XYZ file of C-alpha atoms in Angstrom:
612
model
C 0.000 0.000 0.000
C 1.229 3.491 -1.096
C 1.441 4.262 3.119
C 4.466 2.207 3.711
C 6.719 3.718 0.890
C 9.671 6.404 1.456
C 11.521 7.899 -1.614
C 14.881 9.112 -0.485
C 14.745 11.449 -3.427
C 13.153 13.803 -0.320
C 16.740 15.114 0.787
C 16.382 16.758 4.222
C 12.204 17.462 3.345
C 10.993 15.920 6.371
C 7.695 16.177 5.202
C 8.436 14.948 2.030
C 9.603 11.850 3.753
C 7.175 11.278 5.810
C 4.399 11.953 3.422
C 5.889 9.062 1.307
C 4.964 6.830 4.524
C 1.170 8.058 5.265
C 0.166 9.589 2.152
C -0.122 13.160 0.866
C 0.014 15.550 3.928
C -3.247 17.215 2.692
C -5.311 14.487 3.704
C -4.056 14.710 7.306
C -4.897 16.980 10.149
C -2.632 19.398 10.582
C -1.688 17.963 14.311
C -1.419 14.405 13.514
C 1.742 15.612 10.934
C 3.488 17.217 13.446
C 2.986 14.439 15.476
C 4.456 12.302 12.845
C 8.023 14.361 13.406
C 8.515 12.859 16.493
C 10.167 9.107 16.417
C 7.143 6.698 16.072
C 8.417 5.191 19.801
C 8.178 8.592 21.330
C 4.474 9.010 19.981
C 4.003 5.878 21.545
C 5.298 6.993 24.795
C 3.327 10.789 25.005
C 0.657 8.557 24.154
C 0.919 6.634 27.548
C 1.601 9.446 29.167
C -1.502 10.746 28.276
C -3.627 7.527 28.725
C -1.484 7.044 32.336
C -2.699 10.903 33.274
C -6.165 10.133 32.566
C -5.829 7.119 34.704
C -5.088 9.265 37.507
C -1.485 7.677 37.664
C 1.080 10.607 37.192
C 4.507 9.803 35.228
C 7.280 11.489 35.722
C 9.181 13.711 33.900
C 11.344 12.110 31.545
C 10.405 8.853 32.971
C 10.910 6.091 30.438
C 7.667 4.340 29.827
C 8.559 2.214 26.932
C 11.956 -0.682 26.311
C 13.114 -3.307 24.134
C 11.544 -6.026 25.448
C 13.447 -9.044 26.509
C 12.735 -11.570 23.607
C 12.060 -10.574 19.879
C 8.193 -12.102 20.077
C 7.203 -10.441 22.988
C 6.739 -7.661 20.427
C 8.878 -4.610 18.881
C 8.925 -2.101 22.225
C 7.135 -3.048 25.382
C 5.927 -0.854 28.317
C 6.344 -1.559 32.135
C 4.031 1.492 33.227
C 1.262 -0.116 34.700
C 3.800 -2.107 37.078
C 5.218 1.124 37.963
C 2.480 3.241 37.861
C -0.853 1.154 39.184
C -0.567 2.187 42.855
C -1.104 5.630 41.688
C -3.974 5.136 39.374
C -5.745 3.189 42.344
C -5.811 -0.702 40.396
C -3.803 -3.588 40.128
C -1.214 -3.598 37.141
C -2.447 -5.861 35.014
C -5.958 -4.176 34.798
C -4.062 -0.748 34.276
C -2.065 -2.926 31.546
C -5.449 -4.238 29.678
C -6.793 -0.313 29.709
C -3.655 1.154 28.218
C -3.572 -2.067 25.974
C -7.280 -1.056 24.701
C -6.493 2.583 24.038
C -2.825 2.024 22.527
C -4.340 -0.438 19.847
C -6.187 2.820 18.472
C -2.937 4.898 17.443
C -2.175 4.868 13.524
C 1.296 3.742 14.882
C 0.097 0.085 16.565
C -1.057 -3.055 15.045
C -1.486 -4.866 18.444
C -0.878 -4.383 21.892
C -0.962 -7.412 24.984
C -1.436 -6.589 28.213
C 1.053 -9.326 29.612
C 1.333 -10.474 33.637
C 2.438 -8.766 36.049
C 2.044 -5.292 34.363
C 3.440 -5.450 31.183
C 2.198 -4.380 27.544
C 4.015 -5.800 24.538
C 3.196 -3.805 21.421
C 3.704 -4.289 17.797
C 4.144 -1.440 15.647
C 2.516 -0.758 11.976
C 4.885 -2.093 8.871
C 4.276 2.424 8.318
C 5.792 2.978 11.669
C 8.300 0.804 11.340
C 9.720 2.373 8.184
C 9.898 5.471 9.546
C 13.408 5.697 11.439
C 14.499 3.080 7.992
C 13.426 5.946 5.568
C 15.386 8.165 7.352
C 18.612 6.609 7.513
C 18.068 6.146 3.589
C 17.136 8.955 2.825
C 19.580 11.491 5.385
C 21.639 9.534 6.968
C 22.834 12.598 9.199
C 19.621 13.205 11.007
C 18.750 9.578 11.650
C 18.930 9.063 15.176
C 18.333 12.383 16.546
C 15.985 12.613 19.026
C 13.628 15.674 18.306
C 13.822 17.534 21.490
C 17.603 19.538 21.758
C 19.584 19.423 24.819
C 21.307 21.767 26.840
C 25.134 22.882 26.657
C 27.782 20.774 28.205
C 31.623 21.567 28.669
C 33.408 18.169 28.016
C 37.065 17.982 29.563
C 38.990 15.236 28.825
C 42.733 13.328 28.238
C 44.475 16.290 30.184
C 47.591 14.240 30.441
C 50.545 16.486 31.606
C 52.628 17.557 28.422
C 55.836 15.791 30.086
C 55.640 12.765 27.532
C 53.996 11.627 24.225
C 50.433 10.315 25.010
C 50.038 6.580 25.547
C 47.767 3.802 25.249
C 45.848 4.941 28.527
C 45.298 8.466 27.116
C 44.334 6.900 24.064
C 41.581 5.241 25.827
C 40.345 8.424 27.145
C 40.707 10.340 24.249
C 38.556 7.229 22.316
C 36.178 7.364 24.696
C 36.345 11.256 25.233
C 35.908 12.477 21.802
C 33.026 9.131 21.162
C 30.862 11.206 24.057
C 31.508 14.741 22.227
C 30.263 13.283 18.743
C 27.276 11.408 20.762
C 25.901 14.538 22.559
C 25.885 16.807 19.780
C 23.927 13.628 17.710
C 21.745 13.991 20.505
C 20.933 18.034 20.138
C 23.249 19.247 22.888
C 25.795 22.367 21.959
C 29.418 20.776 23.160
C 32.342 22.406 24.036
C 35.552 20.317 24.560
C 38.327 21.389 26.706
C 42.020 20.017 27.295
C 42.903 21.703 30.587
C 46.956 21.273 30.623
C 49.048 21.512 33.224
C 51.885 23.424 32.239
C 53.460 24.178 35.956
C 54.191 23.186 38.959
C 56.871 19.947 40.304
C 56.293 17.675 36.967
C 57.395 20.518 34.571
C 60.653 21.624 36.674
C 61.552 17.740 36.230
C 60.830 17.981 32.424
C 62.869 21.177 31.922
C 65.287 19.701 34.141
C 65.719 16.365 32.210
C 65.747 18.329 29.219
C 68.830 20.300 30.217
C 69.931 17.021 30.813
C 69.464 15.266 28.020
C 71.174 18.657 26.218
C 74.223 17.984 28.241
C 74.532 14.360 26.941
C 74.403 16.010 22.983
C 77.492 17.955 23.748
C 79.538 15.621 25.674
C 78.627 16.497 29.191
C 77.005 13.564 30.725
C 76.848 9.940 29.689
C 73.839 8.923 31.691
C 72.172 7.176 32.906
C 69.435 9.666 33.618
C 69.027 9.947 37.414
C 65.890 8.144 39.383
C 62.385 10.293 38.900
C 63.789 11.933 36.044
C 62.303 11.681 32.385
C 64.420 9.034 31.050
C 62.123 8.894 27.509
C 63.564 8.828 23.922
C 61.149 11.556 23.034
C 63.418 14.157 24.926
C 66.643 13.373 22.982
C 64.247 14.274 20.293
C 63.114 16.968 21.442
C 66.490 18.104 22.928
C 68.230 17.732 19.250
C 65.698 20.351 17.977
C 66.498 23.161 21.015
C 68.693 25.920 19.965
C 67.579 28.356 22.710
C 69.952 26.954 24.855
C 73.672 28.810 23.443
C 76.907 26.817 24.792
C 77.279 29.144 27.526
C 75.044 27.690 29.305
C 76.643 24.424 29.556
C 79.486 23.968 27.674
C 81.597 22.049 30.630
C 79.833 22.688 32.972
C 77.516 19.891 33.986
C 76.163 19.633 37.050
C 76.566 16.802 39.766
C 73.880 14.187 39.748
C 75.471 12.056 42.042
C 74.764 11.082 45.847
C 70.978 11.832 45.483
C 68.006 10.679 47.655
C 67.484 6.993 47.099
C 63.438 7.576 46.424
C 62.776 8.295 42.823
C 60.614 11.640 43.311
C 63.066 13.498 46.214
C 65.488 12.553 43.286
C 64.246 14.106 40.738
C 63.631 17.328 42.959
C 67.259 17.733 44.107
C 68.073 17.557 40.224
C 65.704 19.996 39.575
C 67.508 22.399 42.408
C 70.746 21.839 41.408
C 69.906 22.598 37.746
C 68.021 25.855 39.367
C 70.851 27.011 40.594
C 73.471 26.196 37.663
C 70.713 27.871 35.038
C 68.709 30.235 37.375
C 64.646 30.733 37.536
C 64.659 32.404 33.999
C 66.549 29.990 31.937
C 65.226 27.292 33.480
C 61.627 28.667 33.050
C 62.625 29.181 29.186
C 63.053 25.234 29.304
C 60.479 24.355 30.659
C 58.584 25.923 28.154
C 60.725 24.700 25.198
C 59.783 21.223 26.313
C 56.130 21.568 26.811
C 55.669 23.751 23.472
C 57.308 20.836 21.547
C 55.565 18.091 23.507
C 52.012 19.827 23.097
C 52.697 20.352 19.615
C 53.202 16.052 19.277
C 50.417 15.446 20.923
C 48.089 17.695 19.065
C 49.402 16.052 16.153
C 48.780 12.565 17.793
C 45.255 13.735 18.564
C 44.339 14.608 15.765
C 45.596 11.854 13.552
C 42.907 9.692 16.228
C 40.498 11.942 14.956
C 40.388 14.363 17.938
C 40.135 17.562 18.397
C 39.299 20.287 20.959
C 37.776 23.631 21.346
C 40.225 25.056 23.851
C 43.663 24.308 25.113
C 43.255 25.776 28.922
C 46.495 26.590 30.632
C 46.931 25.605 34.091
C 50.285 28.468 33.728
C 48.062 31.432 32.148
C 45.212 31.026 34.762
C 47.544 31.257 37.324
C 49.574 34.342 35.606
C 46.361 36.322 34.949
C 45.535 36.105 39.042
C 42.575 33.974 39.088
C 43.611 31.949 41.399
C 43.459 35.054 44.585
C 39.715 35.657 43.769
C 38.789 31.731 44.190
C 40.692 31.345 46.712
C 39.088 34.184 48.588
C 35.783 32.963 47.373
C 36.373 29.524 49.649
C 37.441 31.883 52.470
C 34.618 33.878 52.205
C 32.532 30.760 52.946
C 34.431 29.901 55.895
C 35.557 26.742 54.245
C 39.403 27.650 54.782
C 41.918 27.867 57.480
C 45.693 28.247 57.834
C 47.406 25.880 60.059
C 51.358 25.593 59.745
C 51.868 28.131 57.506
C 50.043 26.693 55.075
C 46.595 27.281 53.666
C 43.813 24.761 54.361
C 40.529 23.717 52.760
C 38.086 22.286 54.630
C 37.661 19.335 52.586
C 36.369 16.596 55.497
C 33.332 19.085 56.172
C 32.188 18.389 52.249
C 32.865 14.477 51.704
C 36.608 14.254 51.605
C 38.205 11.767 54.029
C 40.570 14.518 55.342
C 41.205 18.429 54.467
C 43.860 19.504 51.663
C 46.426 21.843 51.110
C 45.256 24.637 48.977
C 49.157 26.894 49.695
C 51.954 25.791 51.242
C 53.772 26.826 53.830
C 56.464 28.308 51.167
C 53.451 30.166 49.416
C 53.266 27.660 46.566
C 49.894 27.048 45.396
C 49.256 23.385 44.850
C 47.560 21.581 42.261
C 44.470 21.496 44.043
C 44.261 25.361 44.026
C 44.813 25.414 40.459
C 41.520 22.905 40.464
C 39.595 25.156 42.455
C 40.527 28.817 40.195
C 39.728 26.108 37.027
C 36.062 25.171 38.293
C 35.346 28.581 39.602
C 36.593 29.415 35.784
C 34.447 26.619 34.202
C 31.002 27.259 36.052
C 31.276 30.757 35.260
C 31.170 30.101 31.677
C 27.165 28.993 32.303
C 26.174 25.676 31.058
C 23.907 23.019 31.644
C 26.267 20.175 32.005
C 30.730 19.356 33.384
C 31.653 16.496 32.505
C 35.396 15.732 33.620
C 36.628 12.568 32.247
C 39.177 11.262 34.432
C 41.610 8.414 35.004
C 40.653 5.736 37.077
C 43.383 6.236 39.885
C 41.715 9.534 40.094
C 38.399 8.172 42.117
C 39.528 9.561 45.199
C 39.637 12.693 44.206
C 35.996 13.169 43.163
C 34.532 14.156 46.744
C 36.862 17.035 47.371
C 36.306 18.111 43.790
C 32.407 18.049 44.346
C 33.347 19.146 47.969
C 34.922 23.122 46.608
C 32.176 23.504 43.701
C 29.774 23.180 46.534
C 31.910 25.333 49.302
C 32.134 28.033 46.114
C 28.106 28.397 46.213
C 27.641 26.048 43.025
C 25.819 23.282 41.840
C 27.413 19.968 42.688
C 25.254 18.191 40.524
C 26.235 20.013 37.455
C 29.456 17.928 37.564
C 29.460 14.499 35.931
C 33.264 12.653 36.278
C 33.024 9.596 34.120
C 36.412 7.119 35.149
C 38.268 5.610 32.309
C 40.392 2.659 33.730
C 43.617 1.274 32.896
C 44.528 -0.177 29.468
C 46.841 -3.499 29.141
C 48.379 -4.229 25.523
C 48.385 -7.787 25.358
C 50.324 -9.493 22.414
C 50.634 -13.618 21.830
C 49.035 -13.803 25.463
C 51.644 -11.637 27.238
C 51.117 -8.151 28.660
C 53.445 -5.380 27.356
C 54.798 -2.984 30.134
C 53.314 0.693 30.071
C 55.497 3.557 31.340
C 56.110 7.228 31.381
C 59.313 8.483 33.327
C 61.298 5.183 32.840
C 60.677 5.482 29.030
C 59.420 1.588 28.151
C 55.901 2.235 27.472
C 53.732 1.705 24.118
C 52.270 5.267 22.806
C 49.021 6.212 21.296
C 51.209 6.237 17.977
C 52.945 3.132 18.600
C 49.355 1.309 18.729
C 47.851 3.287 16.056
C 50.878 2.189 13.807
C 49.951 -1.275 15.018
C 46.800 -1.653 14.568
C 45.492 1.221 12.888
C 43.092 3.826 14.017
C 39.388 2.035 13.541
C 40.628 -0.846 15.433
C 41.911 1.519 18.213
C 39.114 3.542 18.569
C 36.864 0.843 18.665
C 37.926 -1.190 20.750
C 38.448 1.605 23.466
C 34.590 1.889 23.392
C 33.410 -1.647 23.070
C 32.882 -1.968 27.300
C 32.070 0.562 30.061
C 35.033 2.944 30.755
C 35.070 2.059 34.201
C 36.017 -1.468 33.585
C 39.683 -2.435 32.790
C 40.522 -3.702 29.888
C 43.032 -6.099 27.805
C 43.581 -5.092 24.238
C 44.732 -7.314 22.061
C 46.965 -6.556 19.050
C 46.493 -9.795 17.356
C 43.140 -9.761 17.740
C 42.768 -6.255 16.210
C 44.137 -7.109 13.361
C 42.818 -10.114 11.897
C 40.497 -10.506 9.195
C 37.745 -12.549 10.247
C 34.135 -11.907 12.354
C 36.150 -12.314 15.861
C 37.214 -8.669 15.011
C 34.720 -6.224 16.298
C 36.506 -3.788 13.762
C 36.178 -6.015 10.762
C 32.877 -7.607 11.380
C 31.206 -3.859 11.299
C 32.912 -2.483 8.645
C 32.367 -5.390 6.495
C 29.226 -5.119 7.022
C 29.209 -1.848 5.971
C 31.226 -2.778 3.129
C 29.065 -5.782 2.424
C 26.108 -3.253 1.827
C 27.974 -1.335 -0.887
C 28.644 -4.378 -2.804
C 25.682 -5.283 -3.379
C 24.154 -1.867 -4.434
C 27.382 -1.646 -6.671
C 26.223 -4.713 -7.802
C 22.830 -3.530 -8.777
C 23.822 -0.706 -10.364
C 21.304 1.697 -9.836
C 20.891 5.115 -7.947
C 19.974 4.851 -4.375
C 18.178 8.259 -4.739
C 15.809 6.346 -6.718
C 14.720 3.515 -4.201
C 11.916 3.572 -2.297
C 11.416 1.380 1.103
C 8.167 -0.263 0.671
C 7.986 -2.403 4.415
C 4.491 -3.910 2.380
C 7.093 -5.851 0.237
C 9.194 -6.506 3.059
C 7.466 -9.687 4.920
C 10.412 -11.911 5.718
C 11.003 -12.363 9.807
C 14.594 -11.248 9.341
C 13.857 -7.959 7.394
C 11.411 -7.172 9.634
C 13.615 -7.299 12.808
C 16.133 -5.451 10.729
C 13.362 -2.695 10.440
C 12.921 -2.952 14.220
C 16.423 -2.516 14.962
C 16.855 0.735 12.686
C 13.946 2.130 14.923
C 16.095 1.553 18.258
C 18.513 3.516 16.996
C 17.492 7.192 18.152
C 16.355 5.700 22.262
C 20.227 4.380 21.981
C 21.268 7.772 21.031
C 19.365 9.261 23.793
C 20.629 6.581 26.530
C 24.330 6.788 25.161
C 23.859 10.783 25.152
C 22.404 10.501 29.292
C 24.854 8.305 30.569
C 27.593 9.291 28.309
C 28.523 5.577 27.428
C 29.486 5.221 23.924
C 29.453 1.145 24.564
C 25.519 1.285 24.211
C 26.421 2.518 20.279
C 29.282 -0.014 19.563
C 26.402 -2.580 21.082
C 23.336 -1.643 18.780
C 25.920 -1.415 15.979
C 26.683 -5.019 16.128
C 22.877 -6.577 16.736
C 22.486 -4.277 13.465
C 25.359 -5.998 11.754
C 24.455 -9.346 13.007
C 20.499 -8.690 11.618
C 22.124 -7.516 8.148
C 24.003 -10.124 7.799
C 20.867 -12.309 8.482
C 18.636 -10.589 5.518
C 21.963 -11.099 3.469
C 21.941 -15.015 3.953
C 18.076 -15.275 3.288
C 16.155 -14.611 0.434
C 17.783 -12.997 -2.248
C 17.899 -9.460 -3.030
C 19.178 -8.875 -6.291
C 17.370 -11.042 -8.773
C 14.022 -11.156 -6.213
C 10.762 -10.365 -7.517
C 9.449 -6.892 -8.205
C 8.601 -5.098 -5.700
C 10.407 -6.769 -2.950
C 13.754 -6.818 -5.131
C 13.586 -2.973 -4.477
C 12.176 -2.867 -0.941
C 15.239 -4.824 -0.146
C 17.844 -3.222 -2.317
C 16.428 -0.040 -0.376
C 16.636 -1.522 3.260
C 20.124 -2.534 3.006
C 21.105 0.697 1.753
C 19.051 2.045 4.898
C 21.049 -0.100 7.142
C 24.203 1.078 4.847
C 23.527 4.836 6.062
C 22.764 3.406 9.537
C 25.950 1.710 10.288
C 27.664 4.868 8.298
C 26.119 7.377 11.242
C 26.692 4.621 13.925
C 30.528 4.278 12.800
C 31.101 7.986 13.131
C 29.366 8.527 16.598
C 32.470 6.504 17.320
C 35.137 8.073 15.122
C 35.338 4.831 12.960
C 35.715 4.771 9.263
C 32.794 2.881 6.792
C 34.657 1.959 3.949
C 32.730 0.892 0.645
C 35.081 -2.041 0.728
C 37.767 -4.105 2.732
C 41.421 -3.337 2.164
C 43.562 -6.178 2.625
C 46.415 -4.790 5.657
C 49.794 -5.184 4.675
């Protein structure tokens, strides 16, 4: 019937589109089509809503009154409301379930609805409905999935490492799972803002400048090594040592300092190096190191980044904050709320009376600010710039630090709650079975770049989002790299690829299809229908809880149901119409797994390159 057909010919018309699904839009009210520009699931759902009011049961805000139900025949999308809901509408749950069952059956959208023990109503959707979300992602593959309401503004912060070392596999993982969040929300209709907040001061860079001066020495003949305990012992600073010319021979030429009889532990080490290369260079010079060696290190990373497909808004400098004095005005902000104290010299925050286990040290006895302080003049920074939503994505060995975080936005008269602090835990490379050692100061560790040379970037970034970020993880190289279905990697972008091939093999335009779900009857086209139309709820979920895993999930059930209508009945060579019902579906899923691919910052390739 002409109401289940979509020509993708319709571009970004919405109303075009959708008027291929129900007929001309004149013979509709005016209401019912703007009803029609809302996902077929959420009509469903402002439809309970309504039904549940009238009941005298009252839903909550953004409650979720409709899932995927557990088993494919319990129906497409099924609702738990009455369970939830009955005490409030003053009946058991399975009578509220028959009455919303009755009512439900009446929307254009549903061919049946069951009222199912204890509360439950499993409802099947119109073949029109259906084919909805399907047209879409055939005919604009850039709006599929997004939800129709907008969201708010969120500042994203994320990888932060300190510039004292090219970025490994760890930051990788964060800067996957980072940048996989960023693409989701804005999918999802919320204005993002990402943020790299580097720390370019304080104890970690006086070691860096110092090893760099170092490392400078061993160029000219000065020092043989080996580099001193705590230091940065890394390859990367020869490099970046052979490119410094700031540093004339006067500075050094025979003239090396000491770096024996230090403290045994590795970090009072690296401090007395730092102070005796303080006072063989001076504050200036070894200032102008520090920020030879974090210029050039930045300027890797970015590179790095960006060859990962990331990118940020802003690079925010722990150094200029502190230089243009906002650290005083937060700082007297916490005093002014009685949430600081000096004891010892130093300066105090209050931190127990806010969640912490004890209180912290905002300035030290010497007047040097720590890196807390800095944290506190940041957030003071970040809320000021007014949005909706922080979201700090941190490494897991940073979990302690989350109370006393939430602890100073609070003592600084702002919202706690604002502040979301996803953990990304730790990354092991694994390789024939074995675990390859990851390090920064001692210089034996496996960089972002090592891994992306590895394995390339599609494997990388997909498999940093496969599981939660809170759960460790083993990634292995061999496995990232072969060419079979055990790769995540391969098995979706074949599918992708698998798509192409067969519309190359057809010939024809794709403008010119049309999705007709009359024509498409078999069980497995259908459920590939149903799981196009989860796509935008996954969007939504992925966008709330900021877990790109829930994408990399739906994109393989999608894959998995492709590759099912692939295997059945044929498609090229089937009978008019369902020859071209099919032909259009699989280049709807070929758009959907397109848009699901770069939520994720994975390539779709029209076909598989053999690696070399």
């Amino acid at each position: 019937m002409a109401g289940n057909r979509i020509n993708s010919r319709s571009g970004n018309d919405f109303d075009r589109i959708m008027c291929g699904v129900h007929g001309s839009w004149k013979s509709h009210p005016r209401a019912y089509f703007n009803r029609l520009k809302l996902h077929p699931f959420v009509r469903i759902e402002n439809s309970l809503r309504e039904i549940l009011t009238g009941a005298g049961a009252k839903p909550a805000a953004g409650q979720v009154l409709v899932e995927r139900p557990r088993r494919p025949e319990m129906g497409d999308i099924a609702s738990p409301a009455a369970l939830r809901l009955a005490g409030q509408a003053g009946c058991k749950p399975l009578e509220l379930a028959r009455q919303l069952a009755d009512q439900l059956v009446g929307l254009p959208e549903v061919a049946a609805a069951e009222p199912v023990a204890p509360g439950f109503v499993n409802i099947e959707l119109t073949g029109a409905a259906l084919a909805e979300p399907a047209a879409l992602a055939l005919a604009d593959r850039q709006r599929f999935g997004r939800p129709a309401a907008a969201g708010g503004s969120v500042l994203l912060e994320y990888v932060s490492s300190n510039p004292t070392g090219p970025l490994h596999v760890g930051h990788g993982r964060a800067a996957a799972y980072g940048d996989s969040v960023a693409r989701i929300l804005k999918h999802a209709g919320w204005q993002v803002a990402t943020e790299y907040y580097l720390n370019d001061r304080g104890r970690q860079v006086d070691i860096l400048a110092a090893s760099l001066w170092l490392r400078i020495m061993e160029l000219r003949g000065h020092f043989a090594g080996p580099m001193p305990a705590g230091c940065y012992a890394g390859e990367y600073l020869r490099e970046v040592a052979a490119g410094v010319d700031a540093v004339g021979s006067e500075r050094g030429d025979g003239q090396m300092i000491d770096v024996t009889n230090l403290p045994a532990a590795a970090d009072a080490a690296a401090l007395e190096v730092v102070h005796r290369v303080r006072q063989r260079l001076g504050d200036r010079q070894l200032a102008e190191l520090a920020e030879l060696a974090v210029g050039r290190i930045c300027a890797g990373m970015k590179q790095e980044l960006a060859r990962f497909r990331v990118g940020f808004d802003n690079w925010f400098s722990e150094k200029e904050m502190i230089e243009s004095g906002k650290l005083t005005p937060a700082l007297d902000k916490l005093a002014a709320a009685g949430a600081t104290y000096r004891k010892d010299g130093a300066l105090w925050f209050a931190a127990s009376r806010h969640g912490d286990e004890k209180d912290r040290v905002l300035v030290k006895s010497d007047g040097a600010a720590t890196y807390f302080a800095s944290d506190v003049a940041y957030h003071l920074d970040k809320y000021g710039r007014g949005f909706d939503r922080y979201v700090n994505i941190f490494g897991a060995d940073h979990h302690g630090y989350v109370a006393r975080l939430r602890g100073f936005i609070a003592a600084l008269g702002e919202e706690p709650g604002k502040l979301e602090v996803p953990l990304v835990q730790i990354v092991a490379l694994v390789r024939a079975g074995q675990r390859l050692k990851i390090t920064t100061r001692g210089g034996v560790f496996s960089t972002l770049a090592e891994l992306v040379d590895a394995v390339g970037v599609d494997a990388a970034r997909l498999f940093f989002v496969l599981n939660r970020p809170d759960a460790q993880m083993e990634f292995d190289l061999d496995l990232a790299v072969r060419e079979s279905a055990a790769n995540p990697v391969y098995y979706l972008q074949y599918a992708h690829a698998r798509c192409c091939s067969v519309l190359a093999r057809w010939g024809g335009e794709r403008s010119s299809l049309q999705l007709d779900a009359s024509a498409l009857i078999q069980p497995a086209e259908r459920s590939l229908l149903v799981e196009l139309a989860w796509f935008e709820s996954t969007v939504r979920s992925a966008a709330a809880e900021l877990a790109p895993h829930l994408v990399a999930s739906w994109l393989y059930e999608l894959a998995r149901k492709l590759h099912a209508v692939y295997e059945g009945e044929p498609i090229i060579g089937a009978p008019e119409p369902q020859q071209r019902a099919r032909l259009a579906l699989i280049a709807a899923a070929a758009g959907a797994l397109a848009t699901g691919l770069d939520l994720l910052g994975v390539a779709a390739p029209n076909k598989m390159e053999r690696r070399t």
